[in-house]
Tab-separated table of C-alpha atoms and ligand atoms in Angstrom:
chain	number	residue	atom	x	y	z
A	1271	UNK	CA	0.000	0.000	0.000
A	1272	UNK	CA	1.421	3.389	-0.892
A	1273	UNK	CA	1.381	5.972	1.851
A	1274	UNK	CA	-0.880	8.875	0.920
A	1275	UNK	CA	0.582	11.351	3.378
A	1276	UNK	CA	3.522	12.044	5.606
A	1277	UNK	CA	3.050	14.060	8.816
A	1278	UNK	CA	4.569	17.044	7.032
A	1279	UNK	CA	2.281	16.884	3.974
A	1280	UNK	CA	-0.698	16.767	6.381
A	1281	UNK	CA	0.556	19.809	8.339
A	1282	UNK	CA	1.200	21.757	5.113
A	1283	UNK	CA	-2.226	20.888	3.687
A	1284	UNK	CA	-3.887	22.043	6.953
A	1285	UNK	CA	-1.907	25.289	6.833
A	1286	UNK	CA	-3.078	25.875	3.251
A	1287	UNK	CA	-6.753	25.463	4.206
A	1288	UNK	CA	-6.429	27.877	7.155
A	1289	UNK	CA	-4.456	30.394	5.074
A	1290	UNK	CA	-7.173	30.416	2.405
A	1291	UNK	CA	-9.924	30.976	4.993
A	1292	UNK	CA	-7.915	33.746	6.657
A	1293	UNK	CA	-7.023	35.225	3.236
A	1294	UNK	CA	-3.490	35.291	4.574
A	1295	UNK	CA	-0.946	37.499	2.849
A	1296	UNK	CA	0.990	35.148	0.468
A	1297	UNK	CA	4.309	36.385	1.905
A	1298	UNK	CA	3.263	35.490	5.463
A	1299	UNK	CA	1.942	32.118	4.236
A	1300	UNK	CA	5.295	31.391	2.596
A	1301	UNK	CA	7.152	32.106	5.856
A	1302	UNK	CA	4.825	29.726	7.824
A	1303	UNK	CA	5.358	27.139	5.089
A	1304	UNK	CA	8.840	26.149	6.209
A	1305	UNK	CA	10.686	23.515	4.186
A	1306	UNK	CA	12.805	21.141	6.233
A	1307	UNK	CA	16.180	20.056	4.878
A	1308	UNK	CA	18.642	17.684	6.477
A	1309	UNK	CA	22.187	19.014	6.402
A	1310	UNK	CA	25.423	17.430	7.569
A	1311	UNK	CA	29.062	18.280	8.182
A	1312	UNK	CA	31.309	15.348	9.032
A	1313	UNK	CA	34.835	15.978	10.356
A	1314	UNK	CA	36.954	12.847	10.045
A	1315	UNK	CA	40.537	13.463	11.269
A	1316	UNK	CA	42.428	16.716	11.876
A	1317	UNK	CA	45.835	15.398	12.869
A	1318	UNK	CA	47.442	16.832	9.710
A	1319	UNK	CA	45.797	20.267	9.982
A	1320	UNK	CA	42.381	21.964	9.823
A	1321	UNK	CA	39.477	19.957	8.402
A	1322	UNK	CA	38.987	20.484	4.672
A	1323	UNK	CA	36.375	19.348	2.200
A	1324	UNK	CA	33.515	20.269	-0.068
A	1325	UNK	CA	29.808	20.858	0.477
A	1326	UNK	CA	27.343	19.045	-1.800
A	1327	UNK	CA	23.675	19.682	-2.541
A	1328	UNK	CA	21.885	16.593	-3.840
A	1329	UNK	CA	18.541	14.850	-3.151
A	1330	UNK	CA	20.291	11.579	-2.218
A	1331	UNK	CA	22.689	13.035	0.377
A	1332	UNK	CA	22.842	10.850	3.519
A	1333	UNK	CA	25.011	10.826	6.633
A	1334	UNK	CA	26.549	7.555	5.442
A	1335	UNK	CA	27.638	9.118	2.146
A	1336	UNK	CA	29.024	12.297	3.729
A	1337	UNK	CA	30.987	10.242	6.267
A	1338	UNK	CA	32.637	8.202	3.493
A	1339	UNK	CA	33.434	11.376	1.552
A	1340	UNK	CA	34.972	12.954	4.692
A	1341	UNK	CA	37.203	9.920	5.189
A	1342	UNK	CA	38.330	10.027	1.542
A	1343	UNK	CA	39.263	13.704	2.032
A	1344	UNK	CA	41.606	12.733	4.899
A	1345	UNK	CA	43.463	10.210	2.735
A	1346	UNK	CA	43.404	12.519	-0.299
A	1347	UNK	CA	45.024	15.431	1.541
A	1348	UNK	CA	47.660	13.066	2.953
A	1349	UNK	CA	48.459	11.512	-0.467
A	1350	UNK	CA	49.021	14.901	-2.101
A	1351	UNK	CA	50.801	16.197	1.000
A	1352	UNK	CA	48.543	19.039	2.163
A	1353	UNK	CA	48.455	20.159	5.820
A	1354	UNK	CA	44.757	19.345	6.179
A	1355	UNK	CA	42.434	16.799	7.717
A	1356	UNK	CA	39.335	15.515	5.953
A	1357	UNK	CA	35.730	16.707	6.185
A	1358	UNK	CA	32.644	16.856	4.003
A	1359	UNK	CA	29.294	18.583	4.104
A	1360	UNK	CA	25.999	17.926	2.403
A	1361	UNK	CA	22.393	19.022	2.331
A	1362	UNK	CA	19.652	16.713	1.033
A	1363	UNK	CA	17.831	19.017	-1.395
A	1364	UNK	CA	17.131	19.314	-5.100
A	1365	UNK	CA	18.942	22.457	-6.272
A	1366	UNK	CA	17.475	22.037	-9.787
A	1367	UNK	CA	14.018	22.937	-8.461
A	1368	UNK	CA	15.165	25.776	-6.178
A	1369	UNK	CA	15.455	29.487	-6.944
A	1370	UNK	CA	18.667	31.427	-6.386
A	1371	UNK	CA	17.072	33.112	-3.349
A	1372	UNK	CA	16.130	29.745	-1.848
A	1373	UNK	CA	19.650	28.402	-2.368
A	1374	UNK	CA	21.110	31.514	-0.744
A	1375	UNK	CA	18.836	31.217	2.310
A	1376	UNK	CA	19.566	27.470	2.591
A	1377	UNK	CA	23.333	28.090	2.442
A	1378	UNK	CA	23.332	30.939	4.966
A	1379	UNK	CA	21.102	29.030	7.381
A	1380	UNK	CA	23.382	25.981	7.166
A	1381	UNK	CA	26.500	28.078	7.853
A	1382	UNK	CA	24.870	29.926	10.751
A	1383	UNK	CA	23.925	26.595	12.382
A	1384	UNK	CA	27.413	25.059	12.177
A	1385	UNK	CA	29.318	28.352	12.449
A	1386	UNK	CA	31.194	27.429	15.636
A	1387	UNK	CA	32.660	24.319	13.980
A	1388	UNK	CA	33.985	26.260	10.975
A	1389	UNK	CA	36.877	28.683	10.539
A	1390	UNK	CA	40.174	29.053	8.664
A	1391	UNK	CA	42.043	27.030	11.310
A	1392	UNK	CA	39.190	24.679	12.157
A	1393	UNK	CA	37.234	23.578	9.069
A	1394	UNK	CA	37.308	25.117	5.590
A	1395	UNK	CA	34.464	24.229	3.133
A	1396	UNK	CA	34.725	24.241	-0.678
A	1397	UNK	CA	32.533	23.410	-3.701
A	1398	UNK	CA	31.361	19.893	-4.519
A	1399	UNK	CA	28.371	18.433	-6.425
A	1400	UNK	CA	25.872	21.243	-7.346
A	1401	UNK	CA	27.614	23.958	-5.317
A	1402	UNK	CA	29.829	26.591	-6.924
A	1403	UNK	CA	31.713	29.861	-6.452
A	1404	UNK	CA	28.450	31.713	-5.697
A	1405	UNK	CA	27.653	29.249	-2.890
A	1406	UNK	CA	31.159	29.846	-1.474
A	1407	UNK	CA	30.628	33.634	-1.613
A	1408	UNK	CA	27.484	33.231	0.555
A	1409	UNK	CA	29.446	31.036	2.972
A	1410	UNK	CA	32.228	33.613	3.235
A	1411	UNK	CA	29.773	36.470	3.740
A	1412	UNK	CA	27.721	34.638	6.389
A	1413	UNK	CA	30.857	33.574	8.256
A	1414	UNK	CA	32.349	37.079	8.035
A	1415	UNK	CA	29.102	38.783	9.145
A	1416	UNK	CA	28.908	36.521	12.192
A	1417	UNK	CA	32.567	37.175	13.000
A	1418	UNK	CA	32.286	40.928	12.501
A	1419	UNK	CA	35.112	41.211	9.960
A	1420	UNK	CA	35.991	39.800	6.543
A	1421	UNK	CA	37.482	36.293	6.623
A	1422	UNK	CA	38.216	35.212	3.028
A	1423	UNK	CA	40.348	32.304	4.272
A	1424	UNK	CA	37.259	30.692	5.863
A	1425	UNK	CA	36.233	29.025	2.570
A	1426	UNK	CA	37.840	28.141	-0.786
A	1427	UNK	CA	36.523	28.030	-4.334
A	1428	UNK	CA	35.308	31.627	-4.026
A	1429	UNK	CA	34.865	33.990	-6.980
A	1430	UNK	CA	38.210	35.612	-7.873
A	1431	UNK	CA	36.999	39.145	-7.052
A	1432	UNK	CA	36.510	38.276	-3.368
A	1433	UNK	CA	39.741	36.324	-2.869
A	1434	UNK	CA	39.300	33.198	-4.986
A	1435	UNK	CA	42.333	31.682	-6.675
A	1436	UNK	CA	43.104	31.720	-10.352
A	1437	UNK	CA	42.669	28.216	-11.733
A	1438	UNK	CA	40.415	26.831	-8.964
A	1439	UNK	CA	37.425	26.170	-11.261
A	1440	UNK	CA	39.450	23.945	-13.622
A	1441	UNK	CA	41.846	22.542	-10.971
A	1442	UNK	CA	40.181	19.161	-10.359
A	1443	UNK	CA	39.911	18.497	-14.099
A	1444	UNK	CA	43.452	19.663	-14.800
A	1445	UNK	CA	44.696	17.256	-12.124
A	1446	UNK	CA	42.684	14.423	-13.729
A	1447	UNK	CA	44.209	15.307	-17.119
A	1448	UNK	CA	47.782	15.384	-15.719
A	1449	UNK	CA	47.234	11.937	-14.174
A	1450	UNK	CA	45.730	10.527	-17.388
A	1451	UNK	CA	48.688	11.935	-19.336
A	1452	UNK	CA	51.227	10.310	-16.964
A	1453	UNK	CA	49.375	6.968	-17.130
A	1454	UNK	CA	49.302	7.180	-20.949
A	1455	UNK	CA	53.095	7.674	-20.962
A	1456	UNK	CA	53.540	4.469	-18.947
A	1457	UNK	CA	51.265	2.535	-21.326
A	1458	UNK	CA	52.982	4.047	-24.387
A	1459	UNK	CA	49.668	5.489	-25.457
A	1460	UNK	CA	49.764	8.661	-27.562
A	1461	UNK	CA	47.359	11.362	-26.364
A	1462	UNK	CA	46.918	12.650	-29.916
A	1463	UNK	CA	43.577	11.162	-31.036
A	1464	UNK	CA	43.321	8.967	-27.921
A	1465	UNK	CA	39.615	8.291	-27.407
A	1466	UNK	CA	37.986	9.565	-24.216
A	1467	UNK	CA	34.573	8.976	-22.567
A	1468	UNK	CA	33.448	11.235	-19.723
A	1469	UNK	CA	30.602	10.441	-17.320
A	1470	UNK	CA	29.128	13.579	-15.738
A	1471	UNK	CA	28.979	17.062	-17.258
A	1472	UNK	CA	29.220	19.260	-14.186
A	1473	UNK	CA	32.285	21.362	-13.396
A	1474	UNK	CA	34.676	18.379	-13.264
A	1475	UNK	CA	33.309	16.426	-16.252
A	1476	UNK	CA	32.942	19.367	-18.609
A	1477	UNK	CA	36.366	20.833	-17.846
A	1478	UNK	CA	38.037	17.408	-18.038
A	1479	UNK	CA	36.507	16.866	-21.509
A	1480	UNK	CA	37.583	20.335	-22.524
A	1481	UNK	CA	41.193	20.007	-21.276
A	1482	UNK	CA	41.620	16.511	-22.795
A	1483	UNK	CA	40.204	17.883	-26.063
A	1484	UNK	CA	42.813	20.677	-25.981
A	1485	UNK	CA	45.521	18.064	-25.325
A	1486	UNK	CA	44.616	16.471	-28.678
A	1487	UNK	CA	42.361	13.645	-27.470
A	1488	UNK	CA	39.114	12.743	-29.214
A	1489	UNK	CA	36.122	12.988	-26.879
A	1490	UNK	CA	33.786	10.291	-28.217
A	1491	UNK	CA	31.168	10.098	-25.434
A	1492	UNK	CA	29.872	12.296	-22.609
A	1493	UNK	CA	26.870	12.075	-20.302
A	1494	UNK	CA	24.947	13.772	-17.507
A	1495	UNK	CA	22.182	12.567	-15.178
A	1496	UNK	CA	19.668	12.459	-18.056
A	1497	UNK	CA	21.750	10.200	-20.357
A	1498	UNK	CA	24.687	10.359	-22.731
A	1499	UNK	CA	25.778	10.949	-26.317
A	1500	UNK	CA	28.252	9.130	-28.564
A	1501	UNK	CA	30.012	10.205	-31.753
A	1502	UNK	CA	32.954	8.224	-33.158
A	1503	UNK	CA	34.256	11.315	-35.019
A	1504	UNK	CA	34.632	13.248	-31.788
A	1505	UNK	CA	32.525	15.754	-29.885
A	1506	UNK	CA	33.371	19.401	-29.268
A	1507	UNK	CA	32.952	19.809	-25.459
A	1508	UNK	CA	32.220	23.520	-25.731
A	1509	UNK	CA	29.343	22.965	-28.226
A	1510	UNK	CA	27.858	20.338	-25.894
A	1511	UNK	CA	28.056	22.798	-23.015
A	1512	UNK	CA	26.175	25.425	-25.037
A	1513	UNK	CA	23.574	22.762	-25.962
A	1514	UNK	CA	23.216	21.713	-22.290
A	1515	UNK	CA	22.771	25.315	-21.154
A	1516	UNK	CA	20.029	25.739	-23.764
A	1517	UNK	CA	18.175	22.437	-23.332
A	1518	UNK	CA	19.090	21.376	-19.795
A	1519	UNK	CA	20.876	18.195	-20.891
A	1520	UNK	CA	23.629	16.818	-23.152
A	1521	UNK	CA	21.305	14.393	-25.001
A	1522	UNK	CA	19.853	14.985	-28.498
A	1523	UNK	CA	23.002	16.750	-29.680
A	1524	UNK	CA	23.482	17.042	-33.428
A	1525	UNK	CA	25.375	14.210	-35.189
A	1526	UNK	CA	25.506	12.176	-31.959
A	1527	UNK	CA	23.699	8.993	-30.951
A	1528	UNK	CA	21.922	9.020	-27.601
A	1529	UNK	CA	23.270	6.389	-25.189
A	1530	UNK	CA	22.599	5.450	-21.559
A	1531	UNK	CA	25.033	6.123	-18.714
A	1532	UNK	CA	25.641	2.388	-18.532
A	1533	UNK	CA	26.587	2.332	-22.245
A	1534	UNK	CA	28.891	5.289	-21.683
A	1535	UNK	CA	30.859	3.375	-19.062
A	1536	UNK	CA	31.143	0.408	-21.442
A	1537	UNK	CA	32.267	2.514	-24.424
A	1538	UNK	CA	35.282	1.187	-26.290
A	1539	UNK	CA	37.822	3.952	-25.562
A	1540	UNK	CA	41.374	4.605	-24.350
A	1541	UNK	CA	40.510	6.761	-21.344
A	1542	UNK	CA	37.351	6.671	-19.233
A	1543	UNK	CA	36.717	9.526	-16.785
A	1544	UNK	CA	33.906	8.877	-14.300
A	1545	UNK	CA	33.118	12.385	-13.047
A	1546	UNK	CA	29.663	11.987	-11.534
A	1547	UNK	CA	28.721	10.129	-8.350
A	1548	UNK	CA	29.678	7.066	-6.310
A	1549	UNK	CA	29.069	3.362	-7.139
A	1550	UNK	CA	29.157	3.566	-10.930
A	1551	UNK	CA	31.677	0.810	-11.736
A	1552	UNK	CA	30.551	-2.279	-9.841
A	1553	UNK	CA	30.868	-6.037	-9.792
A	1554	UNK	CA	28.075	-6.337	-12.379
A	1555	UNK	CA	29.606	-4.047	-15.030
A	1556	UNK	CA	33.367	-4.021	-14.307
A	1557	UNK	CA	33.990	-6.835	-16.786
A	1558	UNK	CA	32.359	-4.772	-19.518
A	1559	UNK	CA	34.671	-1.760	-19.096
A	1560	UNK	CA	36.815	-1.538	-22.228
A	1561	UNK	CA	38.965	1.513	-21.389
A	1562	UNK	CA	42.745	1.151	-20.952
A	1563	UNK	CA	42.896	3.956	-18.372
A	1564	UNK	CA	40.241	4.934	-15.829
A	1565	UNK	CA	40.898	8.323	-14.206
A	1566	UNK	CA	38.457	8.952	-11.353
A	1567	UNK	CA	37.255	12.562	-11.377
A	1568	UNK	CA	34.409	11.591	-9.018
A	1569	UNK	CA	34.827	10.402	-5.442
A	1570	UNK	CA	34.131	6.705	-4.894
A	1571	UNK	CA	32.916	5.737	-8.405
A	1572	UNK	CA	34.377	2.197	-8.174
A	1573	UNK	CA	33.530	-0.562	-5.679
A	1574	UNK	CA	36.235	-2.871	-4.225
A	1575	UNK	CA	34.969	-5.870	-6.283
A	1576	UNK	CA	35.201	-3.791	-9.455
A	1577	UNK	CA	38.712	-2.635	-8.480
A	1578	UNK	CA	39.796	-6.260	-8.350
A	1579	UNK	CA	38.156	-7.111	-11.683
A	1580	UNK	CA	39.759	-4.102	-13.434
A	1581	UNK	CA	43.195	-4.890	-11.995
A	1582	UNK	CA	42.926	-8.461	-13.266
A	1583	UNK	CA	41.999	-7.078	-16.700
A	1584	UNK	CA	45.130	-4.866	-16.636
A	1585	UNK	CA	43.116	-1.660	-16.698
A	1586	UNK	CA	45.204	1.196	-15.303
A	1587	UNK	CA	42.905	2.819	-12.718
A	1588	UNK	CA	44.031	6.122	-11.192
A	1589	UNK	CA	42.112	6.321	-7.908
A	1590	UNK	CA	39.986	9.291	-6.831
A	1591	UNK	CA	42.206	10.281	-3.880
A	1592	UNK	CA	45.011	10.875	-6.390
A	1593	UNK	CA	43.251	11.656	-9.692
A	1594	UNK	CA	40.857	14.319	-8.369
A	1595	UNK	CA	43.182	15.834	-5.758
A	1596	UNK	CA	43.847	18.878	-7.983
A	1597	UNK	CA	40.724	20.575	-6.599
A	1598	UNK	CA	41.706	20.504	-2.962
A	1599	UNK	CA	45.310	21.307	-3.930
A	1600	UNK	CA	44.304	24.614	-5.513
A	1601	UNK	CA	41.919	25.130	-2.566
A	1602	UNK	CA	45.036	24.922	-0.397
A	1603	UNK	CA	46.798	27.442	-2.673
A	1604	UNK	CA	43.771	29.747	-2.311
A	1605	UNK	CA	43.875	29.466	1.494
A	1606	UNK	CA	47.626	30.229	1.525
A	1607	UNK	CA	47.087	33.246	-0.746
A	1608	UNK	CA	44.281	34.501	1.534
A	1609	UNK	CA	46.346	34.035	4.703
A	1610	UNK	CA	49.299	35.918	3.178
A	1611	UNK	CA	47.073	38.457	1.337
A	1612	UNK	CA	48.709	37.543	-1.965
A	1613	UNK	CA	47.340	36.782	-5.412
A	1614	UNK	CA	49.234	34.380	-7.652
A	1615	UNK	CA	49.027	34.266	-11.450
A	1616	UNK	CA	47.295	31.407	-13.276
A	1617	UNK	CA	50.672	30.220	-14.582
A	1618	UNK	CA	52.065	30.058	-11.051
A	1619	UNK	CA	49.028	28.165	-9.723
A	1620	UNK	CA	49.040	25.629	-12.569
A	1621	UNK	CA	52.801	25.114	-12.386
A	1622	UNK	CA	52.621	24.419	-8.637
A	1623	UNK	CA	49.616	22.127	-9.177
A	1624	UNK	CA	51.439	20.133	-11.862
A	1625	UNK	CA	54.524	19.676	-9.654
A	1626	UNK	CA	52.454	18.392	-6.732
A	1627	UNK	CA	50.250	16.053	-8.770
A	1628	UNK	CA	53.147	14.524	-10.691
A	1629	UNK	CA	55.095	13.922	-7.482
A	1630	UNK	CA	52.069	12.213	-5.876
A	1631	UNK	CA	51.430	10.207	-9.062
A	1632	UNK	CA	55.045	8.976	-9.096
A	1633	UNK	CA	54.990	8.158	-5.348
A	1634	UNK	CA	51.834	6.072	-5.800
A	1635	UNK	CA	53.108	4.428	-8.985
A	1636	UNK	CA	56.407	3.475	-7.332
A	1637	UNK	CA	54.678	1.989	-4.289
A	1638	UNK	CA	52.191	0.035	-6.427
A	1639	UNK	CA	55.119	-1.522	-8.328
A	1640	UNK	CA	56.945	-2.357	-5.102
A	1641	UNK	CA	53.833	-3.847	-3.479
A	1642	UNK	CA	52.602	-5.446	-6.722
A	1643	UNK	CA	49.228	-3.864	-6.037
A	1644	UNK	CA	46.762	-1.665	-7.866
A	1645	UNK	CA	47.186	2.095	-7.592
A	1646	UNK	CA	44.235	2.494	-5.205
A	1647	UNK	CA	45.830	0.200	-2.637
A	1648	UNK	CA	49.144	2.028	-3.015
A	1649	UNK	CA	47.499	5.463	-2.681
A	1650	UNK	CA	45.601	4.333	0.417
A	1651	UNK	CA	48.760	2.859	1.914
A	1652	UNK	CA	50.476	6.224	1.431
A	1653	UNK	CA	47.583	8.311	2.767
A	1654	UNK	CA	46.538	6.104	5.676
A	1655	UNK	CA	50.202	5.445	6.539
A	1656	UNK	CA	51.016	9.169	6.764
A	1657	UNK	CA	47.983	9.935	8.940
A	1658	UNK	CA	48.680	6.954	11.211
A	1659	UNK	CA	52.295	8.044	11.589
A	1660	UNK	CA	51.252	11.598	12.506
A	1661	UNK	CA	48.727	10.225	14.979
A	1662	UNK	CA	51.377	8.101	16.649
A	1663	UNK	CA	53.817	11.023	16.829
A	1664	UNK	CA	51.239	13.380	18.334
A	1665	UNK	CA	49.978	10.818	20.822
A	1666	UNK	CA	46.507	10.743	22.323
A	1667	UNK	CA	45.596	13.384	24.920
A	1668	UNK	CA	43.786	13.846	27.314
B	2911	LIG	N1	35.000	18.739	-3.235
B	2911	LIG	C1	36.335	18.587	-3.720
B	2911	LIG	C2	36.866	17.197	-3.408
B	2911	LIG	O1	36.111	16.268	-3.235
B	2911	LIG	C3	37.250	19.724	-3.271
B	2911	LIG	C4	37.442	19.861	-1.789
B	2911	LIG	C5	38.212	21.134	-1.397
B	2911	LIG	O2	38.640	21.862	-2.268
B	2911	LIG	O3	38.335	21.337	-0.189
B	2911	LIG	O4	38.040	16.961	-3.391
């Protein structure tokens, strides 16, 4: 039997009836008509430095998911060598159906409720799924208003004009591209005309497609939450972006065949970039992955069973905590610039990012060879090992 009502739908329906009888002012009715959203901030470990991690808005956000994402941030920061611990935030909401004003009020309310747990030396949020530079500007303003003075270093991924860093928007994707390029070198795979499939067309997916396109690769398939498109002659990522802005989705693009997200993952290609959500490559479809390189732009797209299957198939998988660490790395650069009141050029930011990512890539690669393991195990050994070592050195007190 389907449930007709929840307690909240009953209360809202009752309010509507009373408001009509009272001929209540619509503005007053709207204020009584409070929407309830569940929001979370999980702080995992701060032995390496202040907590750091994004804030996501998505209907399926749960405490379980945010906890996993917070833990991955701890290992990620340790693998790339940033002085941060791991955290993550999330609000279960559907930003696609919300107005800009509603998103602003939701963001400011969330920050005001967890204000005492935030701060440049305590916990520094950043963008994640369906949050962006505008969301970060509201976070900075709310935090600063409550403090009584401007604190740009309280959040990263801000617009450049209020203290954001050059290169932050593309940083995650640029890191993914650097990793894919290094992996291609090892496999003797030429990037020129290498075929690429990208799952997800948000900030990370779109920019990854765009950067790989500029590196000479052929983007043959892309997707978003509504489905995907395929074209063996190659897709221009910018044109698809224009099409998505116009129509709300990547599908039905000229000269392309519509495909499902499942078909996208199984596309015959050199490089596959999952840049959407968790649990995409699983036991049931891992055997059907035909890519030579998988570079994880998303967090947690592959399950442990799928990891094993891909390793046995000799697929070179660059794990999330390495492949997508470019975002938090440039977040760190932004925080350093804010603390020192400096502004670096795009060239400087990208040069520093490249140096850090390549060093981490080589560290992980070397360890995976030594341990005869996949790169995820090696990356985790590095990250968890560094945190455990710091924990032991600090000791437990009180
Ligand atoms: N949300 C991004 C991630 O998962 C960036 C976090 C940050 O910049 O703090 O890595």
